[in-house]
Amino acid sequence: MSKKAAAAAFEVSVEAGNGSAAAWLDDDGRPRRTGTVWTASAHIITAVIGSGVLSLAWAIAQLGWAAGPAVMLLFALVIYYTSTLLAECYRSGDPVAGKRNYTYMDAVRASLGGAKVRLCGAIQYANLFGVAIGYTIAASISMQAIRRADCFHEKGHGNPCRSSSNPYMILFGVAEVVFSQIPDLDQIWWLSIAAAAMSFTYSAIGLALGVMQTVANGGFRGSLTGVAIGAGVSSTQKVFRSLQAFGNIAFAYSYAIILIEIQDTIKAPPPSEAKVMKKATMISVATTTLFYMLCGCMGYAAFGDEAPDNLLTGFGFYEPFWLLDVANAAIVVHLVGAYQVFCQPLFAFVETRAAASRWSDSAFVTKEVKLGPFFALSVFRLAWRTAFVCVTTVTAMLLPFFGDVVGLLGAVSFWPLTVYFPVEMYIVQRGVRRGSTRWVCLQTLSAACLVVSVASAAGSIADVIDALKVYRPFSG
């Protein structure tokens, strides 16, 4: 809505004796946003500290003590920098009074336009769909791990304690059907805060168990170059696993695809939404990097080259079993919230397009029934979001390869959404002159990240192909 339209709406409201109602509207005529640096940080932490943290010990094992922590720190710096560029693109023109861009696609449309808008939308929403599948897999593995931990405690570590992950995926899907009835991202702040608290809980437990195991071992395990070529690992596998490790680390920091949507929950200036988002990004990336370094490095120190691809469900640890149960339960609760943080932008895109362009007068789309302070039911929302959750759940049951899926998702989304579009939009937004030193530096960063993204995708695809050779669909 333009400023004139917003002003007109305000005048009509005052004339009708509803001046107080206008106080609840932002400059675009939408309900006043209430987000702060802390709610934005919670959303980011919920999105960032996810299942990816559990694969970092394995990733460092592939790279070794020399390259592992360095690569992790490098990704953190790159993602923080490109996120600050992206935050500048929330408003077009003036950072305080410019036109708002409500979604990542809106920001691309305002700055770049043309085919790049469609390309961005295809990559972003395909990736969000992929993240939903990855989180369903991860949650089911954690629920399955709770049962196995109890079984190992009762029957001994030699018992296979096998079980299917399919029932747990269905259970997670049912929970997501319920929580998906929360209308939009601005209404799930409480779920994000709870999920962020859970992420710190299981990360801290993983860290503590890693320290305990390292002490029990009498020192750090691992080597400067990581898993050695030799028995069970060919030179080709070493290369592909190292490339997949890059993808795993990229996935662990993946949140740029929903940064603009998170920024759209922040209350109006002063200060500008960009300044608040940059501060939230700094807090979140610094916090998550600290946890990642501690968890990944201590996991590698504890298990060395034998580090599992999921620290808390790969059963490097067996005892105390109850602590593993608490950690895995915390993972499940966190992933319930993280699924919603990632999927709400996709839900909003489909519903806005349907409501605005086709069925704006249909009660099927627009009529809502409020259920408490956070939930609102409409027939269209219930049908579409339930169908989406069902599709992601069934797809997860077909492809339950946690480590490979994590690496592939990170590789595919890293360059275009985290680097390329933020860099290109910033160049247009700030009028960076082609051929200038700043322009050359930005393009060099983008090109280097493209190489990393392609190489990581190749490594992950190779592992997915190997896994598919021996896996039977729905065998759990």
XYZ file of C-alpha atoms in Angstrom:
476
model
C 0.000 0.000 0.000
C 1.338 3.460 -0.886
C 1.751 6.281 1.634
C -1.232 8.097 0.108
C -3.402 5.037 0.525
C -2.225 4.578 4.086
C -2.927 8.244 4.847
C -6.391 7.974 3.306
C -7.132 4.930 5.403
C -6.055 6.854 8.486
C -8.302 9.842 7.624
C -11.331 7.641 7.042
C -10.663 5.932 10.339
C -10.521 9.240 12.202
C -13.678 10.540 10.534
C -15.492 7.391 11.556
C -14.450 7.907 15.133
C -11.960 5.076 15.070
C -8.748 7.043 15.397
C -7.449 4.590 17.978
C -7.719 1.752 15.436
C -5.308 3.548 13.089
C -2.705 3.510 15.850
C -2.553 -0.264 15.383
C -1.515 0.050 11.732
C 1.962 0.428 10.265
C 2.905 2.822 7.455
C 1.764 0.237 4.885
C -1.692 -0.155 6.395
C -0.960 -3.613 7.804
C -1.350 -4.528 11.499
C 1.454 -3.015 13.543
C 4.495 -5.251 13.763
C 5.805 -5.981 17.259
C 9.097 -7.802 16.671
C 12.300 -6.765 18.436
C 15.971 -7.648 18.171
C 15.323 -10.486 20.623
C 12.371 -12.035 18.790
C 14.290 -11.725 15.498
C 17.302 -13.372 17.161
C 15.051 -16.173 18.427
C 13.690 -16.765 14.926
C 17.225 -16.865 13.482
C 18.598 -19.127 16.216
C 15.612 -21.442 15.770
C 16.335 -21.580 12.045
C 20.120 -21.824 12.349
C 20.832 -24.055 15.362
C 18.959 -27.005 14.011
C 19.691 -30.571 13.140
C 22.754 -29.337 11.250
C 24.723 -28.874 14.476
C 24.635 -32.625 15.049
C 26.486 -33.365 11.791
C 29.351 -30.940 12.465
C 31.554 -33.448 14.323
C 31.351 -35.701 11.248
C 32.091 -32.725 8.974
C 35.186 -31.758 10.973
C 36.286 -35.410 10.924
C 36.362 -35.279 7.124
C 38.385 -32.046 7.096
C 40.580 -32.469 10.170
C 41.746 -30.094 12.883
C 43.520 -27.810 10.410
C 40.714 -27.136 7.934
C 37.533 -28.016 9.883
C 37.320 -25.121 12.381
C 38.765 -22.698 9.806
C 36.079 -23.589 7.234
C 33.361 -23.226 9.869
C 34.604 -19.774 10.859
C 34.899 -18.747 7.208
C 31.281 -19.760 6.510
C 30.162 -17.794 9.587
C 31.907 -14.625 8.378
C 30.583 -14.959 4.813
C 27.013 -15.608 5.943
C 27.076 -12.747 8.461
C 28.368 -10.337 5.805
C 25.898 -11.365 3.089
C 23.059 -11.275 5.625
C 23.866 -7.634 6.394
C 23.716 -6.913 2.646
C 20.343 -8.652 2.418
C 18.974 -6.757 5.424
C 19.584 -3.508 3.511
C 17.135 -4.694 0.832
C 14.033 -4.923 3.062
C 13.048 -1.364 2.080
C 13.598 -0.054 -1.432
C 15.265 3.353 -1.526
C 15.121 5.085 1.837
C 16.037 2.666 4.692
C 13.413 4.226 6.997
C 10.526 5.317 4.763
C 11.091 3.314 1.563
C 8.645 0.741 0.216
C 8.657 -2.487 2.203
C 9.517 -5.797 0.574
C 7.576 -8.427 2.490
C 9.372 -11.495 1.117
C 12.694 -12.482 -0.390
C 11.019 -12.600 -3.822
C 9.620 -9.092 -3.338
C 13.126 -7.810 -2.612
C 14.496 -9.482 -5.764
C 11.584 -8.093 -7.799
C 12.217 -4.549 -6.524
C 15.972 -4.618 -7.203
C 16.552 -7.036 -10.080
C 13.205 -7.941 -11.684
C 12.678 -10.103 -14.756
C 13.553 -13.788 -14.899
C 15.632 -13.518 -11.719
C 12.421 -13.166 -9.700
C 11.101 -16.481 -10.996
C 14.490 -18.124 -10.540
C 14.698 -16.889 -6.958
C 11.179 -18.101 -6.183
C 11.816 -21.533 -7.654
C 15.068 -22.003 -5.701
C 13.756 -20.528 -2.442
C 10.504 -22.452 -2.240
C 12.040 -25.701 -3.496
C 14.657 -25.315 -0.775
C 12.032 -24.625 1.892
C 10.263 -27.792 0.780
C 13.586 -29.636 1.050
C 14.254 -28.248 4.525
C 10.826 -29.497 5.648
C 11.774 -32.978 4.416
C 15.172 -32.787 6.120
C 13.637 -31.732 9.428
C 11.059 -34.523 9.250
C 13.879 -37.033 8.759
C 15.920 -35.547 11.606
C 12.978 -35.489 14.034
C 12.090 -39.109 13.308
C 15.710 -40.182 13.834
C 15.717 -38.460 17.232
C 12.427 -40.086 18.267
C 13.749 -43.429 17.103
C 16.968 -42.799 19.070
C 14.990 -42.377 22.299
C 13.509 -45.843 21.861
C 16.891 -47.340 20.913
C 18.696 -45.707 23.860
C 16.192 -47.269 26.255
C 16.533 -50.615 24.447
C 20.350 -50.537 24.623
C 20.155 -49.747 28.345
C 17.854 -52.699 29.010
C 19.233 -55.314 26.593
C 22.865 -54.310 26.146
C 24.793 -52.496 23.449
C 25.154 -55.657 21.360
C 21.414 -55.862 20.707
C 20.513 -54.350 17.300
C 17.352 -52.703 18.732
C 16.051 -52.095 15.219
C 12.827 -50.208 14.562
C 11.193 -48.387 11.666
C 11.377 -44.614 11.478
C 8.107 -44.396 9.529
C 5.733 -44.225 12.539
C 7.825 -41.418 14.015
C 7.696 -39.447 10.769
C 3.924 -39.786 10.754
C 3.753 -38.622 14.389
C 5.903 -35.582 13.574
C 3.701 -34.853 10.570
C 0.570 -34.887 12.740
C 2.170 -32.352 15.090
C 3.078 -30.105 12.146
C -0.473 -30.236 10.798
C -1.626 -28.767 14.122
C 1.053 -26.061 14.398
C 0.723 -25.113 10.733
C -2.665 -23.615 11.580
C -0.857 -20.666 13.191
C -1.585 -18.021 10.509
C 1.801 -16.352 9.987
C 5.414 -15.963 11.085
C 4.654 -12.996 13.352
C 2.377 -15.206 15.478
C 4.883 -17.972 16.190
C 7.371 -15.921 18.225
C 6.541 -17.988 21.325
C 7.221 -21.233 19.446
C 10.541 -19.837 18.203
C 11.614 -18.875 21.723
C 10.735 -22.356 23.023
C 12.548 -23.967 20.075
C 15.623 -21.767 20.580
C 15.738 -22.810 24.255
C 15.563 -26.463 23.176
C 18.409 -25.966 20.684
C 20.646 -24.677 23.469
C 19.574 -27.621 25.632
C 20.582 -30.389 23.248
C 23.675 -28.541 22.035
C 24.832 -28.174 25.643
C 24.179 -31.865 26.322
C 26.100 -32.872 23.204
C 28.962 -30.617 24.265
C 28.986 -32.009 27.817
C 28.979 -35.614 26.607
C 31.800 -34.792 24.192
C 33.887 -33.329 27.015
C 33.187 -36.362 29.225
C 34.168 -38.775 26.460
C 37.351 -36.811 25.705
C 38.336 -36.920 29.382
C 37.596 -40.669 29.477
C 39.790 -41.144 26.377
C 42.650 -39.347 28.107
C 42.991 -36.690 25.413
C 41.868 -35.389 22.031
C 41.404 -37.729 19.099
C 41.613 -36.871 15.420
C 44.321 -35.564 13.110
C 45.228 -32.407 11.224
C 43.937 -33.762 7.907
C 40.917 -35.765 9.096
C 39.856 -39.237 7.973
C 42.851 -40.983 6.444
C 42.840 -42.715 3.079
C 43.253 -46.429 3.648
C 41.119 -49.230 5.019
C 37.500 -48.557 4.061
C 38.119 -45.070 2.597
C 39.373 -44.601 -0.971
C 40.893 -41.379 -2.262
C 37.697 -40.696 -4.232
C 35.542 -41.192 -1.126
C 37.846 -38.880 0.815
C 37.328 -36.122 -1.752
C 33.559 -36.562 -1.946
C 33.177 -36.719 1.845
C 35.253 -33.562 2.252
C 33.036 -31.802 -0.277
C 29.913 -33.054 1.520
C 31.338 -31.662 4.769
C 31.319 -28.206 3.165
C 27.629 -28.706 2.354
C 26.862 -29.826 5.916
C 28.489 -26.712 7.348
C 26.641 -24.507 4.845
C 23.333 -26.148 5.829
C 24.107 -25.552 9.501
C 24.129 -21.790 8.796
C 21.219 -21.758 6.346
C 18.676 -19.050 7.161
C 19.129 -16.328 4.514
C 16.159 -17.756 2.592
C 13.828 -16.502 5.331
C 15.751 -13.404 6.481
C 13.475 -10.872 4.758
C 10.387 -12.644 6.126
C 11.847 -12.474 9.649
C 12.729 -8.809 9.142
C 9.103 -8.117 8.196
C 8.080 -8.978 11.782
C 10.208 -6.159 13.287
C 8.353 -3.096 14.542
C 8.566 0.132 12.562
C 11.467 2.627 12.942
C 13.188 4.105 14.781
C 15.649 2.446 14.573
C 15.305 1.129 11.028
C 14.427 -2.517 10.521
C 17.801 -2.990 8.804
C 19.728 -1.838 11.887
C 17.684 -4.104 14.163
C 18.129 -7.042 11.786
C 21.882 -6.517 11.541
C 22.149 -6.525 15.338
C 19.992 -9.667 15.559
C 22.157 -11.291 12.890
C 25.351 -10.436 14.760
C 23.990 -11.827 18.036
C 22.667 -14.974 16.372
C 25.644 -15.805 14.166
C 28.116 -15.177 17.021
C 26.072 -17.350 19.386
C 25.595 -20.172 16.923
C 29.231 -20.135 15.811
C 30.358 -20.498 19.427
C 28.040 -23.476 19.885
C 29.056 -24.966 16.559
C 32.757 -24.699 17.334
C 32.292 -26.248 20.766
C 29.947 -29.062 19.684
C 31.715 -29.891 16.425
C 35.229 -29.764 17.835
C 34.416 -31.642 21.044
C 32.537 -34.281 19.061
C 35.589 -34.790 16.865
C 37.887 -34.726 19.891
C 35.758 -37.450 21.502
C 35.445 -39.827 18.529
C 38.107 -38.795 16.038
C 37.690 -40.338 12.601
C 34.794 -42.468 13.935
C 32.573 -39.431 14.604
C 28.959 -40.319 13.635
C 27.013 -38.227 11.116
C 24.534 -37.376 13.898
C 26.241 -36.841 17.258
C 23.281 -37.698 19.498
C 21.572 -40.377 17.407
C 24.601 -42.152 15.907
C 25.291 -43.746 19.312
C 28.786 -42.655 19.902
C 27.280 -42.201 23.379
C 25.172 -44.882 25.099
C 25.075 -43.606 28.671
C 23.597 -41.914 30.587
C 20.654 -43.086 28.493
C 18.191 -40.743 30.192
C 20.322 -37.730 29.259
C 20.320 -38.881 25.641
C 16.526 -39.141 25.887
C 16.297 -35.554 27.149
C 18.599 -34.304 24.367
C 16.696 -36.093 21.623
C 13.334 -34.939 23.002
C 14.707 -31.371 22.919
C 15.731 -31.896 19.272
C 12.186 -32.974 18.382
C 10.607 -29.946 20.100
C 13.101 -27.641 18.403
C 12.419 -29.131 14.972
C 8.677 -28.682 15.430
C 9.325 -24.936 15.742
C 12.053 -24.800 13.086
C 9.752 -26.505 10.558
C 7.222 -23.711 11.075
C 9.789 -20.901 10.876
C 10.968 -22.200 7.488
C 7.563 -23.173 6.069
C 5.514 -20.106 7.057
C 6.951 -18.016 4.147
C 5.960 -20.778 1.721
C 2.493 -21.014 3.269
C 2.078 -17.238 3.024
C 3.193 -17.167 -0.630
C 0.620 -19.728 -1.751
C -2.196 -18.231 0.331
C -1.499 -14.635 -0.697
C -1.341 -15.545 -4.387
C -4.558 -17.594 -4.129
C -6.390 -14.938 -2.113
C -5.165 -11.941 -4.136
C -5.384 -13.231 -7.684
C -8.126 -15.863 -7.793
C -10.429 -16.256 -4.827
C -10.358 -12.942 -2.989
C -14.160 -12.983 -2.526
C -14.411 -16.642 -1.555
C -15.301 -17.574 2.010
C -13.367 -20.797 1.382
C -10.171 -18.701 1.435
C -10.967 -15.656 3.560
C -13.302 -16.825 6.336
C -11.460 -17.619 9.582
C -12.368 -18.997 12.980
C -10.081 -17.870 15.818
C -8.975 -20.545 18.272
C -7.169 -18.828 21.114
C -4.556 -16.088 20.715
C -2.377 -17.859 18.133
C -4.442 -20.259 16.013
C -6.896 -19.343 13.238
C -8.681 -21.885 11.053
C -9.863 -21.443 7.473
C -10.955 -24.245 5.169
C -8.344 -23.358 2.551
C -5.507 -23.073 5.075
C -6.451 -26.362 6.732
C -6.669 -28.208 3.405
C -3.556 -26.767 1.746
C -1.211 -26.855 4.721
C -2.303 -30.365 5.694
C -1.643 -31.528 2.123
C 1.807 -29.909 2.202
C 2.749 -31.618 5.475
C 1.525 -34.964 4.127
C 3.635 -34.640 0.970
C 6.800 -33.721 2.901
C 6.207 -36.600 5.326
C 5.760 -39.187 2.559
C 8.834 -37.864 0.721
C 10.866 -38.107 3.948
C 9.756 -41.731 4.308
C 11.094 -42.381 0.809
C 14.503 -40.713 1.403
C 15.618 -41.070 5.035
C 19.319 -40.282 4.425
C 20.008 -37.659 7.073
C 23.642 -36.773 6.400
C 23.339 -36.847 2.627
C 20.133 -34.794 2.571
C 21.667 -32.203 4.932
C 24.724 -31.791 2.726
C 22.735 -31.567 -0.492
C 20.315 -28.951 0.895
C 23.171 -26.816 2.132
C 25.042 -27.038 -1.148
C 22.062 -26.264 -3.383
C 20.864 -23.215 -1.449
C 24.148 -21.713 -0.296
C 25.357 -19.798 -3.338
C 22.166 -18.506 -4.990
C 20.184 -17.525 -1.888
C 22.905 -16.743 0.641
C 25.432 -15.030 -1.638
C 24.408 -14.306 -5.241
C 21.056 -12.545 -4.799
C 22.115 -10.533 -1.697
C 25.250 -9.335 -3.522
C 23.399 -8.425 -6.743
C 20.556 -6.658 -4.897
C 22.983 -4.695 -2.744
C 24.927 -3.557 -5.831
C 21.697 -2.212 -7.359
C 20.304 -0.834 -4.089
C 23.466 1.074 -3.202
C 24.498 1.949 -6.762
C 27.891 0.215 -6.584
C 29.716 1.201 -9.786
C 30.624 -1.651 -12.131
C 34.390 -2.176 -12.193
C 34.989 -0.380 -8.880
C 37.078 -2.026 -6.151
C 33.966 -2.798 -4.091
C 32.194 -4.297 -7.117
C 35.203 -6.525 -7.940
C 35.440 -7.728 -4.312
C 31.738 -8.566 -4.174
C 31.860 -10.455 -7.484
C 34.974 -12.344 -6.406
C 33.207 -13.412 -3.200
C 30.209 -14.574 -5.229
C 32.347 -16.547 -7.697
C 34.324 -18.269 -4.933
C 31.121 -19.291 -3.157
C 29.700 -20.654 -6.437
C 32.679 -22.994 -6.738
C 32.180 -24.188 -3.149
C 28.451 -24.722 -3.712
C 28.913 -26.769 -6.913
C 31.666 -28.894 -5.381
C 29.620 -29.549 -2.223
C 26.581 -30.547 -4.278
C 28.706 -33.024 -6.245
C 29.925 -34.658 -3.041
C 26.429 -34.957 -1.586
C 24.897 -36.304 -4.802
C 27.559 -39.016 -4.950
C 26.670 -40.150 -1.419
C 22.914 -40.052 -2.124
C 23.475 -42.270 -5.185
C 25.461 -44.757 -3.073
C 22.716 -44.815 -0.436
C 20.005 -45.379 -3.037
C 21.799 -48.487 -4.327
C 21.072 -50.407 -1.118
C 17.912 -48.750 0.188
C 14.353 -49.966 -0.294
C 11.600 -47.293 -0.161
C 9.527 -47.163 3.048
C 11.702 -49.809 4.700
C 12.460 -47.271 7.461
